[in-house]
CSV table of C-alpha atoms and ligand atoms in Angstrom, one decimal:
chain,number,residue,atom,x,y,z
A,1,UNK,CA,34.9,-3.9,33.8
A,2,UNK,CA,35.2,-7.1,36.0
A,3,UNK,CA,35.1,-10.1,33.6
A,4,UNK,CA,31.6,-11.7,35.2
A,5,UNK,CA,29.6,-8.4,34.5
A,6,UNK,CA,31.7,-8.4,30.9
A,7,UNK,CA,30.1,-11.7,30.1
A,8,UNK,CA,26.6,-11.2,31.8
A,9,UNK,CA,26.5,-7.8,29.6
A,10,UNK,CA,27.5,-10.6,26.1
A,11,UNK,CA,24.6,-12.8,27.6
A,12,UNK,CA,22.2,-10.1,27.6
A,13,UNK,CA,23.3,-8.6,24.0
A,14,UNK,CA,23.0,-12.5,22.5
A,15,UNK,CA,19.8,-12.7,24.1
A,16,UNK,CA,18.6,-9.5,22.5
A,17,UNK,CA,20.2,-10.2,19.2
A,18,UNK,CA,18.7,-13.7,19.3
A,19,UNK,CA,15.3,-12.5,20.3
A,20,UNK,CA,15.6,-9.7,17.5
A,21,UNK,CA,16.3,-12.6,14.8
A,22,UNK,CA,12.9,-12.5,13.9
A,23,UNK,CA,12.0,-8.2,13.7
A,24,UNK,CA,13.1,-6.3,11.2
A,25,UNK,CA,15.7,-3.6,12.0
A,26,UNK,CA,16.5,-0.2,10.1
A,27,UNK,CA,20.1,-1.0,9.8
A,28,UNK,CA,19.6,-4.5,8.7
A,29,UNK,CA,21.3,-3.2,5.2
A,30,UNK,CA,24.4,-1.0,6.8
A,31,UNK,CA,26.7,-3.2,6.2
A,32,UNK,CA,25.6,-5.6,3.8
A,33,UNK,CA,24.6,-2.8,0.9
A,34,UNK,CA,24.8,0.7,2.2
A,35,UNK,CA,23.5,1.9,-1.3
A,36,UNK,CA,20.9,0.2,-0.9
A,37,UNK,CA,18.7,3.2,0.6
A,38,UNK,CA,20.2,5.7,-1.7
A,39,UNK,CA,19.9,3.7,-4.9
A,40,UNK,CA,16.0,3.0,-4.0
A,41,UNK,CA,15.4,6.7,-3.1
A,42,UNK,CA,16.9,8.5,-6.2
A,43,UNK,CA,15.2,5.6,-8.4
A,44,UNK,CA,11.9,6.3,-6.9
A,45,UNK,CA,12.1,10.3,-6.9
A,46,UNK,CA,13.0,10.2,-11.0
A,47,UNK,CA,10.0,7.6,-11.5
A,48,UNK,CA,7.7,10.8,-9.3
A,49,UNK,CA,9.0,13.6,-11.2
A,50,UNK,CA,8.7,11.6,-14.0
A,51,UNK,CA,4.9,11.3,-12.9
A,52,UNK,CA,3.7,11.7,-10.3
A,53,UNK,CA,0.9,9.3,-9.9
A,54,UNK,CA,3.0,6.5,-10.1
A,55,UNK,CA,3.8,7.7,-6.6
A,56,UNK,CA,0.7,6.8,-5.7
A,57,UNK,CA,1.0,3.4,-7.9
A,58,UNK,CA,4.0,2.5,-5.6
A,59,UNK,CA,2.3,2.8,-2.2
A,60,UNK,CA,-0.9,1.0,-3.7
A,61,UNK,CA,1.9,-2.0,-4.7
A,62,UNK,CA,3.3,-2.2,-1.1
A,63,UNK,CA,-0.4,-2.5,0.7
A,64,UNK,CA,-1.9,-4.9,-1.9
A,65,UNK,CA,1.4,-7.0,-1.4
A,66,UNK,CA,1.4,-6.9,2.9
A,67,UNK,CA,-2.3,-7.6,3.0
A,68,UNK,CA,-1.7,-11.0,0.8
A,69,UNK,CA,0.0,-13.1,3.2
A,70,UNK,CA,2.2,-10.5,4.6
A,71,UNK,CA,4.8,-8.0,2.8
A,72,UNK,CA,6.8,-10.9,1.1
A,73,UNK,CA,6.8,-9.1,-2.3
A,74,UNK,CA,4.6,-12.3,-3.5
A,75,UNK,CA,2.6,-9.6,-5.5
A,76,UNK,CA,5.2,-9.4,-8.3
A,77,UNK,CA,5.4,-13.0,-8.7
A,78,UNK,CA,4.5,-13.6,-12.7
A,79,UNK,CA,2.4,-16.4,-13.3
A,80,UNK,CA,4.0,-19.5,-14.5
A,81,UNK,CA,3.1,-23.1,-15.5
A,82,UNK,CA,3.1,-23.6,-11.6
A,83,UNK,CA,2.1,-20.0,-9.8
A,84,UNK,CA,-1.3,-18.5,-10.2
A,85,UNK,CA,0.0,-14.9,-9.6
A,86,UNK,CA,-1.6,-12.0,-7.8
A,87,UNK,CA,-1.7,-9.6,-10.6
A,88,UNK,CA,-4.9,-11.6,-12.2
A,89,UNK,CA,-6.8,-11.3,-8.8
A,90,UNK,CA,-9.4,-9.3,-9.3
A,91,UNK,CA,-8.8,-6.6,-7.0
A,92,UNK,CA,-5.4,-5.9,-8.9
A,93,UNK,CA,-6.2,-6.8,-12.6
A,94,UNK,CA,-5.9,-4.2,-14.9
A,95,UNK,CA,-5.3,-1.9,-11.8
A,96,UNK,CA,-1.7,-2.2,-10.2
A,97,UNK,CA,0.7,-0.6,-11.7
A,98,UNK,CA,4.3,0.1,-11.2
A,99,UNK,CA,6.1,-3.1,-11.8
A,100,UNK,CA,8.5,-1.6,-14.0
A,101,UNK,CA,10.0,0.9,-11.7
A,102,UNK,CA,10.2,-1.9,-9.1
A,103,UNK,CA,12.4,-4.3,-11.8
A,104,UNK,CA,14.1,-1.5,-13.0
A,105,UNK,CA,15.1,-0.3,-8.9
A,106,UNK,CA,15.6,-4.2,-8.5
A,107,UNK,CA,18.1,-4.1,-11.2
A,108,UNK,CA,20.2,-1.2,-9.8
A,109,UNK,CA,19.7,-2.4,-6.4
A,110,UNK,CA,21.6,-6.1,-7.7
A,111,UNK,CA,24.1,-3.8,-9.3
A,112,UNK,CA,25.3,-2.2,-6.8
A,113,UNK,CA,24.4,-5.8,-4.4
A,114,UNK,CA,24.0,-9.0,-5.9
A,115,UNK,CA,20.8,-11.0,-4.0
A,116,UNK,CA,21.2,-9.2,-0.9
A,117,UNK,CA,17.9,-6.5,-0.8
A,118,UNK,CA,14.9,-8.2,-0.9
A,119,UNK,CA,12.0,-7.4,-3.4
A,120,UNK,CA,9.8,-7.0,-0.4
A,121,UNK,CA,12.1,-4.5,1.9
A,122,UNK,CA,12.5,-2.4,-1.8
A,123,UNK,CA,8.5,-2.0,-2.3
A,124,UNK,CA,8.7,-1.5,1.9
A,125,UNK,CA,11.3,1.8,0.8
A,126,UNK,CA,9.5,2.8,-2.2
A,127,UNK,CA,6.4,3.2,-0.4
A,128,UNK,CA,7.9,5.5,1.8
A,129,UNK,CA,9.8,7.7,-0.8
A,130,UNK,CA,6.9,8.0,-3.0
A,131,UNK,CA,4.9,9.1,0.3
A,132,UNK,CA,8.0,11.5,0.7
A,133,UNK,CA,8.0,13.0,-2.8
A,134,UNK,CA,4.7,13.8,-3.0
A,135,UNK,CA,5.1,15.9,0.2
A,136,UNK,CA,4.3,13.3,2.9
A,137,UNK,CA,5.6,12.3,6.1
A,138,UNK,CA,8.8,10.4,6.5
A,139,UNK,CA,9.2,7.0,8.3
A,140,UNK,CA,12.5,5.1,9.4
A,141,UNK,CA,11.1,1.5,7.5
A,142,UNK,CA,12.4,-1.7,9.1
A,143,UNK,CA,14.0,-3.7,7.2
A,144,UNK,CA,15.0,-7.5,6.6
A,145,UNK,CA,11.8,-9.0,4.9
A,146,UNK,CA,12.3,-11.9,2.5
A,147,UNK,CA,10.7,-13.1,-0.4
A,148,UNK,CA,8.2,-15.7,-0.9
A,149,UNK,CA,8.5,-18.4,-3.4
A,150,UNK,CA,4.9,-18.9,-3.9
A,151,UNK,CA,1.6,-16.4,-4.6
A,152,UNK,CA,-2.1,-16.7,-3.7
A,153,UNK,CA,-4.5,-15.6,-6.4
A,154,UNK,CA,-7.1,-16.9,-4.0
A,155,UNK,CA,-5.9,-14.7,-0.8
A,156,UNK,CA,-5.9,-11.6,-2.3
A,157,UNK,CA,-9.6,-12.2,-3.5
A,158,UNK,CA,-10.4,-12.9,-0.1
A,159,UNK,CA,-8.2,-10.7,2.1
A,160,UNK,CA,-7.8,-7.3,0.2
A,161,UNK,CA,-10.8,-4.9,0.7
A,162,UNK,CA,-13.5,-3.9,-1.7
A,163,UNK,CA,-14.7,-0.4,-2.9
A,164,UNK,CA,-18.4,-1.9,-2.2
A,165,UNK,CA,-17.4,-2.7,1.6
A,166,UNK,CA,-19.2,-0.8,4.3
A,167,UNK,CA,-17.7,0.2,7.4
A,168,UNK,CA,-18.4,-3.0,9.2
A,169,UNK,CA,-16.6,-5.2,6.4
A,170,UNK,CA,-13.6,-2.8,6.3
A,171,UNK,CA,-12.6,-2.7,10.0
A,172,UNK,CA,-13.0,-6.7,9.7
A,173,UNK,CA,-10.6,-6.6,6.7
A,174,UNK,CA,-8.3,-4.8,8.5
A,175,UNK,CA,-8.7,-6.5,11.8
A,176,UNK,CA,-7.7,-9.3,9.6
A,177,UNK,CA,-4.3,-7.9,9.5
A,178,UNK,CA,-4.2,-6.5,13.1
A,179,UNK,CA,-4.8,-3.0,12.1
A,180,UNK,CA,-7.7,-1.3,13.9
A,181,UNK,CA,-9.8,1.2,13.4
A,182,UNK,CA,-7.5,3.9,13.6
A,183,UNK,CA,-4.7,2.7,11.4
A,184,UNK,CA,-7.1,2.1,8.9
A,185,UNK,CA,-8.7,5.6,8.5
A,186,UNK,CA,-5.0,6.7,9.0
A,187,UNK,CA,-3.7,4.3,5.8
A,188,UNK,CA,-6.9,4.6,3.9
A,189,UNK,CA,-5.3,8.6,3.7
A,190,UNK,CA,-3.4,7.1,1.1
A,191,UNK,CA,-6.2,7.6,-1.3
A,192,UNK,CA,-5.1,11.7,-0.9
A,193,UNK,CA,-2.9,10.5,-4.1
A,194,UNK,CA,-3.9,8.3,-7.4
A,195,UNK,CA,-6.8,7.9,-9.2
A,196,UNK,CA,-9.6,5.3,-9.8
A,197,UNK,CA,-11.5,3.8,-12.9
A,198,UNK,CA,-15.4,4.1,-13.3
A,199,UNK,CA,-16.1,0.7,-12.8
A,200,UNK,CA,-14.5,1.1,-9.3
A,201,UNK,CA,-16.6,4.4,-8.2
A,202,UNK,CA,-19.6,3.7,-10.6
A,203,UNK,CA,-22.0,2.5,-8.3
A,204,UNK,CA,-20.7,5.0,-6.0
A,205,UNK,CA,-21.9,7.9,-7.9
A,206,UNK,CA,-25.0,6.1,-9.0
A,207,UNK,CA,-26.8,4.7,-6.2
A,208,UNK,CA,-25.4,6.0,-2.9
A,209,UNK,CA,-26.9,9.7,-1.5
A,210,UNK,CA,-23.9,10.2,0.5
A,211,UNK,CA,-22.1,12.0,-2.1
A,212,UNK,CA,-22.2,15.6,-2.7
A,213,UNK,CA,-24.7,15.7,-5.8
A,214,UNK,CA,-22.6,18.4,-7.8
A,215,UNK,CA,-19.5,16.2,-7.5
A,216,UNK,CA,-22.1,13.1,-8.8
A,217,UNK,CA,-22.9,14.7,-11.6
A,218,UNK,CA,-19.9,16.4,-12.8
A,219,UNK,CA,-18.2,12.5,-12.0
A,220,UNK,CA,-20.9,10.9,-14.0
A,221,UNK,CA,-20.2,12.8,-17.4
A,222,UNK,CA,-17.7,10.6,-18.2
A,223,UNK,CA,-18.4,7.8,-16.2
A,224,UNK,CA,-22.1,6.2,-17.9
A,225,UNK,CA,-24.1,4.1,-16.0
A,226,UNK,CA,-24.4,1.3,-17.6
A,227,UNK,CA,-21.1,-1.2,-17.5
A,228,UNK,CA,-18.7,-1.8,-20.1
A,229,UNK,CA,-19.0,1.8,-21.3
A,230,UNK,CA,-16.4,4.4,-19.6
A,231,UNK,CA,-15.1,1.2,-17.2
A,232,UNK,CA,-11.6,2.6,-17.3
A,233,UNK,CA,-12.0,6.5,-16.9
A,234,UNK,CA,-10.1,8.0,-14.3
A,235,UNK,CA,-10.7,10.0,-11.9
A,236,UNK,CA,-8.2,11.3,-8.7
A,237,UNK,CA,-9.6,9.9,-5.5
A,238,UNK,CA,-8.5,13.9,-3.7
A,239,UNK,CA,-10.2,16.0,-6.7
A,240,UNK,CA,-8.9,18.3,-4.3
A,241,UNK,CA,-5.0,18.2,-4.6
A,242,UNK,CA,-4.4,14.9,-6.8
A,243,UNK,CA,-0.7,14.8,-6.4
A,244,UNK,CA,-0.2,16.2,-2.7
A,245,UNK,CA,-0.1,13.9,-0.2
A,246,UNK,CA,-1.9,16.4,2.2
A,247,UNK,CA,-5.1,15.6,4.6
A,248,UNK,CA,-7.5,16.8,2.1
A,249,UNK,CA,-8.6,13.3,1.4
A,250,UNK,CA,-10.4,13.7,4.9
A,251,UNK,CA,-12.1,17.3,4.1
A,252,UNK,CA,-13.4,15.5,1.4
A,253,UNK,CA,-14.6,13.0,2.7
A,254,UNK,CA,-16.3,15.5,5.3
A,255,UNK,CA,-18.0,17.3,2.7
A,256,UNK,CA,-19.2,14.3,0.9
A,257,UNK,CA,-16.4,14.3,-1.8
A,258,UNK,CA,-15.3,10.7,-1.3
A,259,UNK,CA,-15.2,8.6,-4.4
A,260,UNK,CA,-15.5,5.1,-3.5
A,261,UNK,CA,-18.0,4.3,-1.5
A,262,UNK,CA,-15.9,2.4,0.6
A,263,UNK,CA,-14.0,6.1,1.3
A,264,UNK,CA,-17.3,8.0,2.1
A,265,UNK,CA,-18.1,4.8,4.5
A,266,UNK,CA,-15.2,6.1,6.8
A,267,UNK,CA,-17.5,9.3,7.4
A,268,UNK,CA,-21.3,8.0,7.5
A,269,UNK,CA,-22.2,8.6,11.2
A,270,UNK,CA,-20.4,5.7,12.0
A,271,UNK,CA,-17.8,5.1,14.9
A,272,UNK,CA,-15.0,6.9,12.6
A,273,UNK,CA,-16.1,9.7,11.6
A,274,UNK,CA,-14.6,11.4,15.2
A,275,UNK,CA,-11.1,10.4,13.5
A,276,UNK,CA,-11.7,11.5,10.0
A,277,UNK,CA,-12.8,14.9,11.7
A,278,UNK,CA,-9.4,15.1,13.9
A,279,UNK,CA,-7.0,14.0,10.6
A,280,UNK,CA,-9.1,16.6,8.3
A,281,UNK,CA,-8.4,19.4,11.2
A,282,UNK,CA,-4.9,18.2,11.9
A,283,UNK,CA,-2.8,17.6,9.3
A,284,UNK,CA,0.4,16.7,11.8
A,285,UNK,CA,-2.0,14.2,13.5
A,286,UNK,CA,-2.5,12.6,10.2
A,287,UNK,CA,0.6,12.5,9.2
A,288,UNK,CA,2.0,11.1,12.5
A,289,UNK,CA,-1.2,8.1,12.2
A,290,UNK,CA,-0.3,7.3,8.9
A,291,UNK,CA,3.7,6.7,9.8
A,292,UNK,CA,3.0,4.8,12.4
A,293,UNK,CA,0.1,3.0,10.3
A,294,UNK,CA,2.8,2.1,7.5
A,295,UNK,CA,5.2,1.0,10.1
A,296,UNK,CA,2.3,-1.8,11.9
A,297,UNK,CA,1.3,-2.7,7.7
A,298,UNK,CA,4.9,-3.4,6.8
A,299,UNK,CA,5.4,-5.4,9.9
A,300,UNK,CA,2.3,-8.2,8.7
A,301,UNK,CA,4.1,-11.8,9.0
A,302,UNK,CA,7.5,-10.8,7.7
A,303,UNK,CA,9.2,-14.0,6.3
A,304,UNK,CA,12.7,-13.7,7.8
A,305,UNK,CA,16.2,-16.0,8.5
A,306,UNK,CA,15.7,-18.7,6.6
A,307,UNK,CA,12.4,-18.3,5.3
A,308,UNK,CA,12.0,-17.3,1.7
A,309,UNK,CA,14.7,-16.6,-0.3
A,310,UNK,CA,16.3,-13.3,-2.1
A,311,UNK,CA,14.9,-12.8,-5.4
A,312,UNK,CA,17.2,-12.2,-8.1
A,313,UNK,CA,14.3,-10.5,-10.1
A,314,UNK,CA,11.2,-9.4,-8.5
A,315,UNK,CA,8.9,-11.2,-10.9
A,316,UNK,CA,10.1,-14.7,-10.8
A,317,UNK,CA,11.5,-17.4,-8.0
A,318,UNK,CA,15.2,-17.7,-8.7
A,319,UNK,CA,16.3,-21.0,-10.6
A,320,UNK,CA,12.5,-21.2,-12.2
B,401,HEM,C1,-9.7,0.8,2.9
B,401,HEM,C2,-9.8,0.0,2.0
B,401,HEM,C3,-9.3,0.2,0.6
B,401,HEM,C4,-10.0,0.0,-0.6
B,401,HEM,C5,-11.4,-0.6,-0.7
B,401,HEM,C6,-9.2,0.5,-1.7
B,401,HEM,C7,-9.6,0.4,-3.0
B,401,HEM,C8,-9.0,1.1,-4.0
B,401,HEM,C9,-9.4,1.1,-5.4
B,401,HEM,C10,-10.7,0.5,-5.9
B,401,HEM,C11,-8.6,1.9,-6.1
B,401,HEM,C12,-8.6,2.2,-7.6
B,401,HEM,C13,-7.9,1.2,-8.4
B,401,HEM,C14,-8.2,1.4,-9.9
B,401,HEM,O1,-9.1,2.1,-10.2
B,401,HEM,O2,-7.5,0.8,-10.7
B,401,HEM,C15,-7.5,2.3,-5.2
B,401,HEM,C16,-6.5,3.0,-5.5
B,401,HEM,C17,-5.4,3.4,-4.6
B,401,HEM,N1,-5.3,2.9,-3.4
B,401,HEM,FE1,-6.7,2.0,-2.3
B,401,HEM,N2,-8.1,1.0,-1.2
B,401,HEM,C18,-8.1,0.8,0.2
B,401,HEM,C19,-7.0,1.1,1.0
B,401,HEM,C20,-5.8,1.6,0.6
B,401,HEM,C21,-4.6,1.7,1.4
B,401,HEM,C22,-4.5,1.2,2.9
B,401,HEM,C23,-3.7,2.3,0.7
B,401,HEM,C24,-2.2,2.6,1.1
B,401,HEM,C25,-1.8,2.9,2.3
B,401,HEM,C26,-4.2,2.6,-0.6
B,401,HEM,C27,-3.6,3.2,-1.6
B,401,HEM,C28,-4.2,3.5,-2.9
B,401,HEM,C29,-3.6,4.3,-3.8
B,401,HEM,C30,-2.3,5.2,-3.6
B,401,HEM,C31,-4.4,4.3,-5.0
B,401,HEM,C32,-4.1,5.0,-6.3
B,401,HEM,C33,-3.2,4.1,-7.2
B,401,HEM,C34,-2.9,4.6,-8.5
B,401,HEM,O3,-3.2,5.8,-8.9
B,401,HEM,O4,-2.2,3.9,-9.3
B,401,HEM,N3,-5.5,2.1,-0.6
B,401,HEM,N4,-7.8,1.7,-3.9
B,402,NAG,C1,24.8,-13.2,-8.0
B,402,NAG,O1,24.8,-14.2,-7.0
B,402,NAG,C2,24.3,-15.4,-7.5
B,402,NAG,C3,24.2,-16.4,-6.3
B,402,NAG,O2,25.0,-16.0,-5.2
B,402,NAG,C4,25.2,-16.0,-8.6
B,402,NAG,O3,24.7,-17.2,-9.1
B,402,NAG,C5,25.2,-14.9,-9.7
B,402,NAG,O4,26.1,-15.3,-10.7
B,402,NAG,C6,25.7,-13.6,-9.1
B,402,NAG,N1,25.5,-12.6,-10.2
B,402,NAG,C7,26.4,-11.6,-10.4
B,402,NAG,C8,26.1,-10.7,-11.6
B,402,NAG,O5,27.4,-11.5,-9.8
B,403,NAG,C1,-20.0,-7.3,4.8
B,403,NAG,O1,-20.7,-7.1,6.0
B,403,NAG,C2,-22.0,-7.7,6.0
B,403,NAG,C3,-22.8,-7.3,7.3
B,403,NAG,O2,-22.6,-5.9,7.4
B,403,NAG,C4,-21.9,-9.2,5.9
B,403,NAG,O3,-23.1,-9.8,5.8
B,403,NAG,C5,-21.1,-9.6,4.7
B,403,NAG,O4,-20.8,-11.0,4.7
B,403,NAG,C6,-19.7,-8.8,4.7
B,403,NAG,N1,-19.1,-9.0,3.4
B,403,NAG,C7,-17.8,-9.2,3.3
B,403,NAG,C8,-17.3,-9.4,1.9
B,403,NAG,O5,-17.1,-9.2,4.3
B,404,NAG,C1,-4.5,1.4,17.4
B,404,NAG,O1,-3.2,1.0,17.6
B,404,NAG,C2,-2.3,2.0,18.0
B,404,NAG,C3,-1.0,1.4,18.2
B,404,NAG,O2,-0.6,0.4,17.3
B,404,NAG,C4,-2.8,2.8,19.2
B,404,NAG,O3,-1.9,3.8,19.5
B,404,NAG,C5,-4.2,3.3,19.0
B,404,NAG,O4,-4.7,3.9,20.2
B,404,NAG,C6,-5.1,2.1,18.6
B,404,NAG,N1,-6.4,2.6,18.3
B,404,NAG,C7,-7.5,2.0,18.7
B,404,NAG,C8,-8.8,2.7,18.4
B,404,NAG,O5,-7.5,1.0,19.4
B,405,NAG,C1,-27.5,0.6,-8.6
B,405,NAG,O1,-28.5,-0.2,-7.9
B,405,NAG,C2,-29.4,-1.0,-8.8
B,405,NAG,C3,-30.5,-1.6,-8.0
B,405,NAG,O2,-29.9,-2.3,-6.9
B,405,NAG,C4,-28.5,-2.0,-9.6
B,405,NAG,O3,-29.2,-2.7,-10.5
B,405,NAG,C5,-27.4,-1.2,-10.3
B,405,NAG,O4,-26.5,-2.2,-10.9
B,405,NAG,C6,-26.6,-0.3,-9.3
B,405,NAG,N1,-25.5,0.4,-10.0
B,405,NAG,C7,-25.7,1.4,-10.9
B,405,NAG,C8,-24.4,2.0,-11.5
B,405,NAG,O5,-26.7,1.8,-11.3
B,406,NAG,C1,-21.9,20.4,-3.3
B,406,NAG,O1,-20.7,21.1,-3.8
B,406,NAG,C2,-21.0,22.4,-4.4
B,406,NAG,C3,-19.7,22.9,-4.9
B,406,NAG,O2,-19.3,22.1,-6.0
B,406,NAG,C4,-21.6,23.3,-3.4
B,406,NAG,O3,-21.9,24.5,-4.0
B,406,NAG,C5,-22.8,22.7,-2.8
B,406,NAG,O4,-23.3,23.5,-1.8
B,406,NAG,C6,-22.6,21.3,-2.3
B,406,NAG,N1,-23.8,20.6,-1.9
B,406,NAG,C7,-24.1,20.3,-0.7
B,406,NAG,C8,-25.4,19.7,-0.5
B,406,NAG,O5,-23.3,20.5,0.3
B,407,NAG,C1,6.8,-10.6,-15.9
B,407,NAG,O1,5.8,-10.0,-16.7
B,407,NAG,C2,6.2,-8.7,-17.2
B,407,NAG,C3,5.0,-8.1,-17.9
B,407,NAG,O2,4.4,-9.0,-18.8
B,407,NAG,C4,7.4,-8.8,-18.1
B,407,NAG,O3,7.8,-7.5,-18.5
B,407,NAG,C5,8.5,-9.4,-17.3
B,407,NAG,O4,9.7,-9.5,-18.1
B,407,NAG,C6,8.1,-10.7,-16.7
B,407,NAG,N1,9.2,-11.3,-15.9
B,407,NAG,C7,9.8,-12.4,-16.3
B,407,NAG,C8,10.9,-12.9,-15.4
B,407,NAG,O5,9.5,-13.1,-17.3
C-alpha cells in the first residue's frame, strides 16, 4: 500500500476510534478481562437454577437502574451520611431484589480483574443471562458503562413508571428515556417472568373492569381489599408460565389476564393494542423487539472515559 493511502486509512481509523470514545462496544472487555463474560454468565445461571425468579429480580435491577439517570449502576449505591440511595424510593422499597448476586458476581468479577468491569456493564450482562436462562432471546450487550458516584432518591420517584399509570402516562415515561411506543410494549414483556405484591395489583383487581373477573376473584382470595392486610402477597405477573420468558405475557394481556393495571393499559383499545396482538401471535417478533428494546434501554446516558469511576464494590463509592 502507498504510504499516503497508509496514513489516510490511520486518519480514518483515529477518527472512528475517537468518535467511538463515547459508545459502548461488545469487545470493550477482550483484552482488559476476558473472564469477565464467562465469570458473569456462570454466576448468573447458578443464582437462576438456584431460583428462578431471581431471574426476573435481575432484569427488574437493570431497568430500575437505566431509567434513574441512565445505566450507571447508581441503584446499588447504599445510603450513607451523604447519599440518599435509590433502594428507599418508593418504587423500589421493599421490592428490588437481587443485590446479593450482583456483590457476590462483583466479587468474582474483581477476582479474576481488579476495578476493571463496571457495576453497571455487570447488571447490563446479568440482565441478558437471566433473560437467557429462563429461555429468552439473546443479545450481544455493549459494553463500557461506568459508575456513578452519586444516587437520586428524588429521580427515581419521578422518572420510573407506576403500576397506576395509564397509557398516556407510560408512553410519556418512556418517551422520557427515548423509548417509544414500541420498545415499551416490547420491554414491558419483561413482566412474562416475576411476581408482584398486593399492594402493587390491589386496586387493579378491585376497581378496574378490564380484568377477566375469574382471574379477579381467584387474585382477590389472598389479596383483601383493604390496605395493610395481604400488602406483600405474591403473585406472578404471566399466571400463565411464571418462569418462561415466553410471549404469554401478551396472550394475557389479550384475554384480560394482566395484573397491574398499568399491564392491562398496554391492551385497552388504545394505540398498542395492534403491537400487543402481533407479539402475542409472534413469539420471534417479540423476541427480536425486546433485544433490540434492551439494547436502546442500556444505551440511556452511559457515563464513559473519564466520567464516573469503577467501583470496587457495587454498593458503595470507592474511598467512602
Ligand atoms: C411499563 C412500566 C412498568 C411498570 C409500571 C412496572 C411495575 C412493576 C411492579 C409494580 C412490579 C412488582 C414489584 C413488586 O411487587 O415488588 C414489577 C415487577 C417486575 N418488573 Fe416491572 N414495570 C414496568 C416495566 C418493566 C420493564 C421495562 C421491565 C424490564 C425490561 C420490568 C421488569 C420487571 C420484572 C422482571 C419484575 C418482577 C421482579 C421480581 O419478581 O423480582 N418491568 N414491575
Ligand atoms: C485493586 O486496585 C486498587 C486500585 O488500583 C488497589 O488499591 C487495590 O489494592 C487492588 N486490590 C487488589 C486485591 O489487588
Ligand atoms: C398521567 O396522565 C394524566 C392525563 O392522562 C395527567 O393528568 C397526569 O399528570 C399524569 N400523571 C403522571 C404521574 O404522569
Ligand atoms: C421505535 O424505534 C425503533 C428503532 O429504535 C424502530 O424500529 C421502530 O419502528 C420505532 N417504533 C415506532 C412506533 O416509532
Ligand atoms: C377503589 O376505588 C375507590 C373509590 O375511588 C377507592 O376509595 C379505593 O381505595 C380503590 N381501591 C380499592 C382496592 O378498593
Ligand atoms: C375468564 O376466564 C375463565 C377461565 O378462568 C373463562 O372461563 C371465562 O370465560 C373468562 N371470562 C371472560 C369474560 O372471558
Ligand atoms: C449495603 O447494604 C447491604 C444490605 O444492608 C449490606 O449487605 C452491604 O454490606 C452494604 N454495603 C456496604 C458497602 O456496606
Amino acid at each position: 500500500m502507498a504510504s499516503a493511502s497508509c496514513l489516510s486509512l490511520l486518519v480514518v481509523l483515529v477518527a472512528l476510534a475517537s468518535a467511538a470514545s463515547a459508545q459502548l462496544s461488545s469487545t470493550f472487555y477482550d483484552t482488559s478481562c476476558p473472564r469477565a463474560l464467562a465469570t458473569i454468565k456462570s454466576a448468573v445461571t447458578s443464582a437462576v437454577n438456584n431460583e428462578p425468579r431471581m431471574g426476573a429480580s435481575l432484569l427488574r435491577l437493570h431497568f430500575h437502574d437505566c431509567f434513574v439517570d441512565g445505566c450507571d449502576a447508581s441503584v446499588l449505591l447504599n445510603d450513607t451520611a451523604t447519599i440518599t440511595g435509590e433502594q428507599g424510593a418508593i418504587p423500589n422499597r421493599n421490592s428490588l431484589r437481587g443485590f446479593t448476586v450482583i456483590d457476590n458476581i462483583k466479587a468474582q468479577v474483581e477476582a479474576a480483574c481488579n476495578q476493571t468491569v463496571s457495576c453497571a456493564d455487570i447488571l447490563a450482562v446479568a440482565a441478558r443471562d437471566s433473560v437467557v436462562a429462563l429461555g429468552g432471546p439473546s443479545w450481544t450487550v455493549l459494553l463500557g458503562r461506568r459508575d456513578s458516584t452519586t444516587a437520586s432518591k428524588a429521580n427515581a420517584e419521578s422518572d420510573l413508571p407506576a403500576p397506576s399509570f395509564d397509557l398516556a402516562n407510560l408512553t410519556q415515561a418512556f418517551a422520557n428515556k427515548g423509548l417509544n411506543v414500541t420498545d415499551m410494549v416490547a420491554l414491558s414483556g419483561g413482566h412474562t417472568i416475576g411476581q408482584a405484591q398486593c399492594r402493587f395489583f390491589r386496586d387493579h383487581i378491585y376497581n378496574d373492569t378490564n380484568i377477566n373477573s375469574t382471574l379477579a376473584s381467584s387474585l382477590q382470595a389472598n389479596c383483601p381489599r383493604a390496605s395493610g392486610s395481604g400488602d406483600a402477597t405474591l403473585a406472578p405477573l404471566d399466571a400463565t408460565s411464571p418462569t418462561a420468558f415466553d410471549n404469554a405475557y401478551f396472550s394475557n394481556l389479550v384475554s384480560q389476564r394482566g395484573l397491574l393495571h398499568s399491564d392491562q393499559e398496554l391492551f385497552n383499545g388504545g394505540g398498542t393494542d395492534g403491537t400487543v396482538r402481533s407479539f402475542a401471535s409472534s413469539s420471534s417478533a417479540f423476541s427480536s423487539a425486546f433485544a433490540a428494546a434492551m439494547v436502546k434501554m442500556g444505551n440511556i446516558s452511559p457515563k464513559t472515559g473519564s466520567q464516573g469511576q469503577i467501583r470496587s464494590t457495587c454498593s458503595k463509592v470507592n474511598g467512602s
